[in-house]
Amino acid sequence: MWFWSRDPARDFPYDIIGEREELPGGWGIQKGKKKVGGDAVSVFTYEIQPSAEEQTQAARSALKRIKTLRHPNILSYVDGLETDKCVYIVTEPVTQLGTYMKSRTDSGGVSELEISWGLHQIVKALSFLVNDGNLIHNNVCMSAVYVDRAGEWKLGGLEYMYPAGAEETAPRKISELEKYDPPEKTERSKSSKEKWSADMWCLGCLIWEVFNGPLPRPTALRSLGKIPKTLVPHYCELVGANPKARPNPARFLQNCRSPGGFLSNSFVETNLFLEEIQIKDPTERQTFFGQLSENLDTFPEDFCRHKILPQLLTAFEFGSAGAIILTPLFKIGKFLNADEYQQKIIPVIVKMFSSTDRAMRIRLLQQMENFIQYLNEPTVNTQIFPHVVHGFMDTNPAIREQTVKSMLLLAPKLNENNLNVELMKHFARLQARDDQGPIRCNTTVCLGKIAPYLNPTTRQRVLISAFCRATKDPFAPSRAAGVLGFAATHNFYSMTDCAAKILPVLCGVTVDPEKSVRDQAFKAIRTFLDKLESVSEDPTQLAELEKDVHAASVNPGIVGGWAGWAVTGVSSLTSKFIRTSPTGGQEPPPPAATAPASTPVPSTVSKPESAPSPVIPSPSTKTYDDEDNEEEEEEKDELEDSPLDRWDDEDWGSLEVRSSRCFI
């Protein structure tokens, strides 16, 4: 009969990679990954030496202890291996605290906020061991503390642990760790002490090392160095000569968290809330997420990415957080690379766009600039745009206005049908029939800005007609926007159109009641006249001046011949006209208004849910087409053959039929 012996280390299900970092007691730590799945881990390795029996005993004890201890602030055990040659302990991926702090030197070091929460975690771990487990750690120092990818501190170094009252059973420490022993142990004092006295002395040593570097000798503890003033009184209690006076870990936490204490700050409070977020009531969670964004700028980046972000995603997926999480979500999103953003944030955004919550929809539209660069074209056209367009027909003016503004960002990613057909349907409807002047104005401005993305056929059919209609709008800023639209898109018109279609319209605007509109008209007229005169003087320039008329696409950067057009956002353009126009606040009733529009819609909406809800004309109501037909009858002799005012009269399909997803 044959017996085959196998080396257990050869079948170890983890690959050990990276350089080995030496730790006290013969231990080393290296990066690792699981052979199946590739999950990242840390591997603590100890090579057994026959001459170091005490250290071998300590190593085996460490494996035994870490297997049986489960606590959020104690190093998480994943797997292990024990043979006659080695001891392996596999844990969550971590970095030794000393190494972590050195790596942060170039970026300004570890902040006091991070240290405060880190110490809080270590003290919580000690409190668990002493008060709940009746165990003494017996090795609290820098080399026994580790940091995970979220910046959380974990207590390790369990090889010298022993049950309270059984100190004689603890493995003997190596000489380099004896400097952390409390004075009563060195002096073999017979004075009474608490079971936590030794660990709290070691905690004082850890605090000293965190702020001042490695402890050279026990007498250095008398020098405070860089320890913060708010922590000094509590530190002095820890390193006092009387072991009886050293506080219990739970008491130490309570003292440090008193008002003005070192552990009393927004970072610690945020972490404590996150630990109990599942048992908080919805009102508390809403308040927390509402205030979170203000503090994120001072929080560590790794903490935001790996601790707060998962909680935000969970709150949206399984809770009722709603729109309140959007601001902190997008703030944290700036810390992610493109792949992480696609994996973690984009699926949430897509799902949010399908929500019927108006507050969420308007916040998504307002903050679209934060995530539009991460959206690919298929996602925009199939999952985002079909939901966004319902905002054009929403009864809330704030939703309609934000939807128009969002097209500035979405247009470059829209496909042929969505941009040149679907979007133009809604723009035609808004420009001709919306009862809010600022929205009609914004639609005109937006059309001018997205003109470079339209195909040549659509540009020829839409732009002149749309801008001509805008110049006849009862709202003065809309008329100015029409004039600016002509000027900003002048390179898309043939010389024939400039002379026969555009200049006659602009000349009519020179007698507009508003001087600001007349001024813009005169500027535009001069621009078109200069182009016509140039071609008249030198006909060879015609091809150059008309090169963009039939161009498939134009770089948006060249659009904006008028000062202010390319740099003025939709919002500020409208609000500027409203503020400066003498009659801007008293808008005449638009052709299809069924509700007074004397108060223009603000361009920036802070409370969309409180915005007015005007009535959109229904099939049974007198619509824009009815009144437009009356006007056309009066002007029939003069404009019978003119195509300039018929943009919305083309067969765009039914615009009055509301989708089931439309927000009422």
XYZ file of C-alpha atoms in Angstrom:
664
model
C 0.000 0.000 0.000
C 1.395 3.395 -1.003
C 1.096 6.511 1.118
C 1.493 9.849 -0.540
C 2.412 12.905 1.493
C 1.447 16.315 0.190
C 2.811 19.673 1.226
C -0.166 21.679 2.582
C 1.568 24.938 1.656
C 1.563 23.865 -1.992
C -2.237 23.547 -1.923
C -2.664 26.890 -0.183
C -5.571 28.562 -2.074
C -3.904 31.971 -2.114
C -1.053 33.410 -4.145
C 1.403 35.409 -2.054
C 2.716 38.392 -4.005
C 4.619 41.558 -3.305
C 7.473 42.288 -0.970
C 7.525 40.969 2.562
C 7.322 43.605 5.286
C 8.974 42.452 8.496
C 7.010 42.616 11.735
C 8.123 41.981 15.335
C 8.332 38.383 16.525
C 9.407 36.852 13.220
C 6.167 37.679 11.421
C 5.936 39.205 7.965
C 3.043 40.632 5.977
C 2.592 40.397 2.216
C -0.129 41.109 -0.298
C -2.033 38.147 -1.650
C -4.963 37.164 -3.801
C -7.239 34.171 -3.943
C -6.390 31.760 -6.735
C -10.077 31.394 -7.575
C -11.737 34.765 -8.003
C -8.693 36.957 -7.430
C -9.985 38.558 -4.214
C -7.317 40.719 -2.559
C -6.098 39.655 0.892
C -3.172 40.156 3.238
C -1.113 37.141 4.297
C 0.789 37.092 7.590
C 3.561 34.516 7.399
C 5.706 32.981 10.124
C 8.492 30.526 9.351
C 8.979 28.121 12.268
C 12.499 28.021 13.680
C 13.387 25.054 15.951
C 15.449 27.350 18.158
C 12.531 29.748 18.810
C 10.027 27.613 20.608
C 8.458 30.480 22.543
C 7.878 32.501 19.392
C 6.454 29.466 17.633
C 4.044 29.022 20.529
C 3.071 32.683 20.215
C 2.514 32.314 16.452
C 0.246 29.302 16.916
C -1.593 31.183 19.676
C -2.174 34.122 17.313
C -3.800 31.838 14.737
C -5.999 30.294 17.410
C -7.109 33.656 18.795
C -7.859 35.378 15.497
C -10.005 32.436 14.390
C -12.296 32.820 17.376
C -12.528 36.618 17.665
C -15.054 38.504 15.547
C -15.383 42.241 16.032
C -15.534 45.180 13.555
C -12.417 46.720 15.083
C -10.315 43.538 15.213
C -8.475 42.263 12.141
C -10.861 40.050 10.142
C -9.757 36.440 9.721
C -10.274 34.903 6.266
C -8.225 31.694 6.221
C -5.188 30.105 7.810
C -2.589 27.377 7.522
C -0.536 25.686 10.219
C 2.175 23.129 9.476
C 5.378 22.013 11.111
C 7.216 24.519 8.920
C 5.050 27.628 8.874
C 2.001 29.467 10.121
C -0.052 31.501 7.652
C -2.887 33.856 8.607
C -5.010 35.300 5.778
C -6.950 38.482 6.564
C -8.759 41.297 4.832
C -6.341 43.499 2.826
C -4.633 45.859 5.283
C -1.502 47.954 5.718
C 0.543 48.201 8.888
C -0.191 51.541 10.600
C 3.409 52.744 10.591
C 3.726 52.040 6.859
C 0.391 53.718 6.174
C 1.389 56.900 7.990
C 4.714 57.068 6.131
C 2.896 56.719 2.797
C 0.752 59.719 3.678
C 3.708 61.992 4.473
C 3.892 63.467 0.965
C 0.185 64.357 1.027
C 0.388 66.220 4.330
C 0.217 63.285 6.709
C -2.717 61.698 8.466
C -5.187 64.295 9.720
C -6.313 64.571 13.328
C -9.808 63.623 12.196
C -8.524 60.298 10.889
C -6.462 59.701 14.007
C -9.400 60.493 16.273
C -11.577 57.865 14.612
C -8.695 55.391 14.442
C -8.035 55.673 18.180
C -11.764 55.385 18.802
C -11.756 52.057 16.957
C -8.759 50.678 18.842
C -10.239 51.651 22.194
C -13.542 50.029 21.185
C -11.632 46.830 20.378
C -9.892 46.927 23.779
C -13.219 47.544 25.501
C -14.649 44.485 23.771
C -11.705 42.304 24.767
C -11.542 43.448 28.397
C -15.196 44.008 29.257
C -16.902 41.401 27.068
C -14.244 38.776 26.469
C -12.301 39.069 29.758
C -9.109 39.019 27.684
C -5.923 41.075 27.919
C -4.374 42.013 24.577
C -0.892 42.537 26.022
C 0.581 43.943 22.774
C -1.007 47.314 21.944
C 1.510 49.291 19.879
C 2.020 50.651 16.356
C 3.093 47.274 14.957
C -0.167 45.672 16.157
C -2.482 48.165 14.413
C -3.481 47.869 10.739
C -5.437 50.049 8.321
C -7.883 48.774 5.690
C -8.638 50.404 2.342
C -11.335 52.637 3.886
C -8.864 54.019 6.445
C -10.386 52.007 9.298
C -7.963 50.966 12.056
C -7.950 47.304 13.056
C -6.332 45.727 16.101
C -4.082 42.738 15.390
C -0.962 41.292 17.045
C -2.886 38.755 19.115
C 0.045 36.413 19.804
C 0.582 37.530 23.432
C -3.070 37.603 24.480
C -4.140 35.858 27.682
C -7.282 35.556 29.874
C -7.599 38.148 32.637
C -5.988 36.873 35.825
C -3.851 34.286 34.007
C -0.842 36.366 33.051
C 1.492 33.449 33.633
C -0.064 31.615 30.638
C 0.865 34.361 28.170
C 3.764 33.647 25.759
C 6.875 35.579 26.593
C 7.369 38.818 24.669
C 10.429 39.458 22.542
C 12.894 42.013 23.855
C 12.024 44.759 21.342
C 8.457 44.886 22.714
C 9.431 45.138 26.378
C 9.640 48.929 26.150
C 5.836 48.987 26.049
C 5.487 47.135 29.383
C 3.950 49.212 32.203
C 6.283 50.186 35.071
C 4.490 47.961 37.576
C 5.497 44.913 35.534
C 9.146 45.894 35.291
C 9.373 46.864 38.953
C 7.326 43.817 39.995
C 5.166 46.134 42.034
C 2.737 44.591 44.508
C 0.303 47.548 44.271
C -3.269 46.748 43.308
C -4.313 47.236 39.717
C -7.261 46.749 37.383
C -7.282 44.036 34.748
C -7.144 46.672 32.004
C -4.267 48.656 33.518
C -1.524 47.142 31.338
C -3.451 47.533 28.067
C -4.338 51.145 28.857
C -0.662 51.909 29.521
C 0.117 50.418 26.107
C -2.668 52.560 24.614
C -0.842 55.611 25.973
C 2.315 54.365 24.206
C 0.344 53.987 20.970
C -0.990 57.544 21.234
C 2.540 58.836 21.766
C 3.828 56.941 18.715
C 0.979 58.072 16.473
C 1.819 61.731 17.043
C 5.578 61.551 17.631
C 6.900 58.488 15.810
C 8.456 55.257 17.165
C 8.932 55.199 20.939
C 12.699 55.117 21.650
C 12.426 54.295 25.372
C 9.752 54.411 28.111
C 11.060 57.669 29.603
C 10.131 59.475 26.344
C 6.498 59.222 27.377
C 7.063 62.139 29.761
C 7.480 64.465 26.771
C 4.128 65.317 25.184
C 5.588 66.269 21.816
C 2.818 66.812 19.235
C -0.031 65.288 21.196
C -3.080 67.629 20.813
C -4.026 69.692 23.856
C -7.536 68.227 23.944
C -6.042 64.762 24.326
C -3.288 65.592 26.849
C -5.342 65.172 30.089
C -6.597 61.761 29.005
C -3.157 60.706 27.788
C -1.663 61.591 31.168
C -4.203 59.315 32.864
C -3.053 56.425 30.685
C 0.667 56.777 31.401
C 0.299 57.599 35.096
C 2.392 55.604 37.550
C -0.652 54.466 39.508
C -2.185 51.511 37.576
C -5.371 51.774 39.620
C -6.020 55.274 38.233
C -5.965 54.223 34.579
C -9.513 54.341 33.189
C -11.455 51.453 31.754
C -11.522 51.625 27.905
C -15.245 52.399 27.933
C -14.689 55.193 30.451
C -11.808 56.562 28.375
C -14.100 56.804 25.326
C -16.753 58.570 27.345
C -14.233 61.103 28.675
C -12.760 61.843 25.238
C -16.188 62.260 23.647
C -17.315 64.927 26.094
C -17.934 68.370 24.530
C -14.638 69.777 23.292
C -12.922 66.404 23.636
C -10.544 64.929 21.078
C -13.094 62.368 19.932
C -15.928 64.892 19.733
C -16.021 65.910 16.067
C -18.108 65.514 12.916
C -15.985 62.663 11.560
C -16.472 60.476 14.618
C -20.171 61.345 14.764
C -20.596 60.440 11.082
C -18.907 57.088 11.583
C -20.975 56.276 14.646
C -24.163 57.088 12.766
C -23.104 54.879 9.831
C -22.519 51.983 12.218
C -26.134 52.221 13.381
C -27.760 53.477 10.202
C -29.841 50.336 9.730
C -31.684 50.919 12.996
C -32.207 54.649 12.527
C -35.656 55.864 11.583
C -36.205 57.395 8.107
C -36.349 60.947 9.440
C -32.946 60.615 11.092
C -31.466 59.128 7.915
C -32.864 61.946 5.791
C -31.391 64.545 8.148
C -28.050 62.751 8.150
C -27.776 62.543 4.355
C -28.872 66.159 4.044
C -26.016 67.339 6.277
C -23.430 64.863 4.996
C -22.435 66.822 1.911
C -21.168 69.762 3.999
C -18.636 67.545 5.787
C -17.355 65.482 2.868
C -14.723 68.058 1.898
C -12.917 67.498 5.206
C -13.214 63.690 5.226
C -10.459 61.392 3.897
C -10.898 60.333 0.280
C -10.524 56.598 0.966
C -13.130 56.800 3.703
C -15.594 58.481 1.338
C -15.011 55.918 -1.417
C -15.060 52.740 0.607
C -17.328 53.474 3.553
C -19.742 56.318 2.799
C -20.356 55.442 -0.858
C -21.538 51.865 -0.138
C -23.906 53.235 2.494
C -25.327 55.766 0.022
C -25.856 53.068 -2.598
C -27.478 50.787 -0.041
C -29.733 53.600 1.178
C -30.942 54.194 -2.363
C -31.322 50.518 -3.269
C -33.058 49.283 -0.149
C -34.181 52.423 1.659
C -36.179 55.524 0.909
C -33.346 58.041 0.804
C -34.510 59.511 -2.515
C -33.065 62.693 -3.983
C -31.304 63.664 -0.752
C -28.384 61.332 -1.511
C -27.586 62.875 -4.900
C -25.369 65.721 -3.702
C -23.053 63.570 -1.538
C -23.153 60.809 -4.174
C -21.811 63.084 -6.893
C -19.246 64.613 -4.551
C -17.819 61.197 -3.792
C -18.059 60.268 -7.460
C -15.258 62.756 -8.168
C -12.895 60.471 -6.243
C -13.608 57.482 -8.510
C -11.866 56.554 -11.717
C -13.882 55.982 -14.901
C -14.248 52.223 -14.414
C -15.393 52.576 -10.793
C -17.865 55.282 -11.777
C -19.350 53.084 -14.499
C -19.638 50.158 -12.122
C -20.981 51.898 -9.014
C -22.628 55.217 -9.916
C -24.038 54.897 -13.433
C -26.470 52.019 -12.643
C -27.898 54.108 -9.812
C -28.257 57.180 -12.036
C -30.041 55.191 -14.730
C -32.457 53.808 -12.163
C -33.039 57.267 -10.688
C -34.082 58.681 -14.068
C -36.941 56.197 -14.197
C -38.269 57.475 -10.871
C -41.494 59.468 -10.699
C -40.165 61.525 -7.785
C -40.079 65.110 -9.055
C -37.485 66.227 -6.510
C -35.135 63.475 -7.660
C -35.713 64.225 -11.339
C -34.995 67.930 -10.998
C -31.857 67.323 -8.912
C -30.596 64.864 -11.495
C -31.118 67.437 -14.229
C -29.476 70.202 -12.205
C -26.405 68.097 -11.466
C -26.070 66.391 -14.835
C -22.761 68.128 -15.508
C -21.243 66.030 -12.713
C -21.834 62.715 -14.471
C -22.566 63.338 -18.156
C -18.961 62.560 -19.148
C -19.343 59.021 -17.769
C -22.486 58.224 -19.760
C -21.914 56.452 -23.060
C -24.151 57.063 -26.066
C -26.131 53.780 -25.943
C -26.990 54.398 -22.299
C -28.076 57.974 -22.994
C -30.254 57.067 -25.974
C -31.900 53.921 -24.636
C -32.084 54.437 -20.867
C -31.754 58.161 -20.091
C -33.304 60.197 -22.914
C -36.648 58.309 -23.035
C -37.234 59.268 -19.397
C -35.848 62.806 -19.635
C -38.178 63.839 -22.474
C -41.213 63.366 -20.254
C -40.039 66.502 -18.465
C -40.907 68.589 -21.542
C -44.591 67.867 -20.899
C -44.537 68.124 -17.109
C -47.051 70.532 -15.579
C -44.320 71.907 -13.303
C -42.469 74.769 -15.068
C -39.295 74.069 -13.091
C -39.136 70.546 -14.491
C -39.694 71.774 -18.041
C -37.020 74.433 -17.746
C -34.410 72.057 -16.278
C -35.208 69.539 -18.994
C -34.470 72.151 -21.657
C -31.184 73.051 -19.995
C -30.140 69.410 -19.793
C -30.238 69.158 -23.577
C -27.076 71.256 -23.761
C -25.256 68.328 -22.151
C -27.179 65.455 -23.712
C -27.229 66.677 -27.324
C -23.651 65.589 -28.193
C -24.543 62.019 -27.172
C -27.953 61.723 -28.848
C -28.409 59.595 -31.945
C -29.835 60.819 -35.247
C -33.483 60.106 -34.463
C -33.518 61.371 -30.886
C -31.721 64.603 -31.750
C -33.152 65.551 -35.127
C -36.675 64.186 -34.732
C -37.766 63.569 -31.157
C -36.022 66.544 -29.571
C -37.155 68.916 -32.317
C -40.766 67.847 -31.710
C -40.572 68.930 -28.107
C -38.649 72.121 -28.836
C -41.285 73.123 -31.391
C -44.027 72.535 -28.862
C -42.287 74.472 -26.084
C -41.314 77.434 -28.234
C -44.776 77.854 -29.718
C -47.122 76.807 -26.920
C -45.490 76.979 -23.495
C -47.154 79.619 -21.331
C -43.923 80.504 -19.515
C -41.849 83.153 -21.288
C -38.506 82.156 -19.748
C -38.998 78.565 -20.918
C -39.717 79.714 -24.478
C -36.622 81.901 -24.273
C -34.476 79.049 -22.924
C -35.692 76.751 -25.680
C -34.556 79.254 -28.301
C -31.164 79.720 -26.666
C -30.674 75.972 -26.293
C -31.543 75.397 -29.941
C -28.878 77.870 -30.963
C -26.290 76.150 -28.791
C -26.999 72.623 -30.027
C -27.236 73.681 -33.692
C -23.740 72.292 -34.499
C -24.926 68.786 -33.603
C -27.965 68.862 -35.897
C -27.644 67.355 -39.352
C -27.639 69.844 -42.263
C -31.168 68.965 -43.362
C -32.600 69.632 -39.914
C -30.641 72.860 -39.558
C -31.977 74.160 -42.867
C -35.541 73.237 -41.956
C -35.565 74.338 -38.314
C -33.210 77.187 -37.437
C -34.563 80.053 -39.547
C -38.162 79.144 -38.820
C -37.533 78.811 -35.058
C -35.569 82.046 -34.671
C -38.084 83.973 -36.803
C -40.869 82.784 -34.519
C -38.842 83.802 -31.463
C -38.500 87.384 -32.749
C -42.315 87.670 -32.591
C -42.652 86.293 -29.074
C -44.504 88.596 -26.605
C -41.699 87.994 -24.061
C -38.869 90.458 -24.736
C -35.991 88.150 -23.729
C -37.347 85.552 -26.167
C -37.200 88.077 -28.985
C -33.624 88.958 -28.047
C -32.762 85.253 -27.925
C -34.100 84.851 -31.455
C -31.866 87.657 -32.708
C -28.862 86.213 -30.862
C -29.695 82.823 -32.318
C -29.391 84.169 -35.840
C -26.074 85.816 -35.021
C -24.617 82.776 -33.260
C -25.510 80.388 -36.095
C -24.740 82.724 -38.998
C -22.263 80.250 -40.517
C -25.070 77.739 -41.167
C -26.993 79.954 -43.628
C -26.452 80.442 -47.338
C -26.009 83.957 -48.663
C -29.385 83.660 -50.361
C -31.093 82.829 -47.061
C -29.276 85.670 -45.331
C -30.536 88.183 -47.852
C -34.027 86.866 -48.542
C -35.127 85.327 -45.253
C -33.062 86.542 -42.317
C -32.398 90.233 -42.960
C -36.089 91.082 -43.588
C -36.956 89.556 -40.218
C -34.117 91.354 -38.412
C -35.105 94.658 -39.987
C -38.545 94.245 -38.496
C -36.982 93.814 -35.050
C -35.253 97.201 -35.318
C -38.535 98.811 -34.243
C -39.022 96.478 -31.257
C -40.422 98.200 -28.128
C -37.365 97.093 -26.109
C -34.126 98.957 -26.754
C -31.982 95.965 -25.723
C -33.672 93.892 -28.429
C -33.230 96.656 -31.019
C -29.534 96.962 -30.157
C -28.974 93.258 -30.718
C -30.891 93.442 -34.006
C -28.657 96.203 -35.343
C -25.535 94.239 -34.425
C -26.853 91.153 -36.167
C -27.829 93.119 -39.262
C -24.311 94.553 -39.511
C -22.855 91.039 -39.307
C -25.004 89.683 -42.126
C -24.511 92.816 -44.250
C -20.732 92.512 -43.852
C -20.891 88.909 -45.094
C -23.035 89.858 -48.070
C -20.799 92.806 -48.904
C -17.698 90.611 -48.720
C -19.164 88.184 -51.237
C -20.280 91.072 -53.438
C -16.754 92.503 -53.487
C -15.074 89.112 -53.893
C -17.345 86.287 -55.123
C -14.546 83.768 -54.562
C -15.229 84.032 -50.828
C -18.660 82.444 -51.246
C -17.426 78.871 -50.864
C -15.482 79.749 -47.719
C -18.375 81.596 -46.094
C -20.819 78.783 -46.881
C -18.540 75.857 -46.006
C -20.534 75.019 -42.862
C -23.981 75.183 -44.449
C -23.966 71.548 -45.536
C -21.290 70.308 -43.145
C -22.173 67.072 -41.383
C -20.975 68.396 -38.039
C -19.325 71.514 -36.704
C -17.039 71.909 -33.733
C -19.203 73.619 -31.083
C -16.241 75.741 -30.077
C -16.605 77.952 -33.146
C -20.224 78.753 -32.414
C -20.802 81.961 -30.530
C -19.812 84.870 -32.682
C -21.639 87.197 -30.341
C -19.903 88.086 -27.124
C -21.692 86.389 -24.292
C -23.525 83.716 -26.277
C -20.969 80.932 -25.946
C -20.130 81.747 -22.350
C -23.580 82.659 -21.062
C -25.563 79.717 -19.751
C -29.234 79.299 -20.459
C -30.112 80.158 -16.900
C -28.073 83.340 -16.638
C -29.109 84.576 -20.071
C -32.789 84.471 -19.212
C -32.375 85.888 -15.737
C -30.199 88.680 -17.097
C -32.883 89.751 -19.548
C -35.578 89.538 -16.909
C -33.589 91.716 -14.495
C -32.601 94.380 -17.013
C -35.724 94.570 -19.150
C -38.044 97.401 -18.016
C -41.085 95.281 -18.791
C -39.491 91.884 -18.345
C -41.368 91.224 -15.152
C -44.725 91.952 -16.808
C -44.888 89.490 -19.669
C -47.815 89.869 -22.061
C -49.991 86.773 -22.266
C -48.518 84.309 -24.789
C -50.658 83.091 -27.668
C -51.808 79.899 -25.941
C -51.719 80.936 -22.303
C -54.490 79.538 -20.165
C -52.961 80.824 -16.946
C -51.376 84.224 -16.195
C -47.623 84.330 -16.634
C -46.890 87.648 -14.978
C -44.247 86.087 -12.775
C -41.428 84.493 -14.807
C -40.061 81.128 -13.760
C -36.743 81.509 -11.948
C -33.843 79.968 -13.838
C -32.438 78.350 -10.725
C -35.087 76.472 -8.763
C -34.371 75.764 -5.132
C -37.725 74.210 -4.253
C -39.136 72.557 -7.352
C -41.969 70.953 -5.439
C -43.388 74.376 -4.600
C -43.296 75.703 -8.156
C -46.624 76.652 -9.726
C -48.370 74.109 -11.889
C -49.904 75.859 -14.911
C -52.495 74.117 -16.999
C -51.189 72.727 -20.281
C -53.813 72.982 -23.015
C -55.766 69.806 -23.531
C -57.472 68.755 -26.759
C -60.731 70.244 -25.446
C -59.098 73.619 -24.727
C -58.470 76.351 -27.228
C -54.923 75.548 -28.306
C -52.148 77.514 -29.945
C -53.147 76.224 -33.380
C -56.606 77.791 -33.046
C -55.271 81.265 -32.266
C -52.423 80.914 -34.716
C -54.950 80.202 -37.476
C -56.766 83.426 -36.613
C -53.509 85.388 -36.867
C -52.621 83.682 -40.122
C -55.990 84.671 -41.602
C -55.215 88.305 -40.821
C -51.728 88.084 -42.351
C -52.578 85.678 -45.157
C -52.145 88.193 -47.953
C -48.733 89.197 -46.661
C -47.220 85.895 -45.517
C -49.097 83.303 -47.561
C -45.996 81.912 -49.247
C -43.519 82.511 -46.430
C -41.986 79.379 -44.833
C -40.329 81.352 -42.054
C -43.074 80.977 -39.481
C -44.062 77.332 -39.942
C -41.548 75.370 -37.842
C -44.234 74.059 -35.502
C -46.732 73.479 -38.358
C -44.757 70.601 -39.834
C -45.876 67.028 -39.299
C -44.057 66.275 -36.053
C -46.574 63.681 -34.912
C -48.886 63.966 -31.938
C -47.496 66.226 -29.230
C -50.600 66.392 -27.067
C -50.846 62.678 -26.278
C -49.295 62.266 -22.863
C -47.119 59.283 -22.045
C -48.071 57.119 -19.093
C -44.739 58.150 -17.556
C -45.497 61.868 -17.803
C -45.513 63.522 -14.423
C -48.821 65.162 -13.698
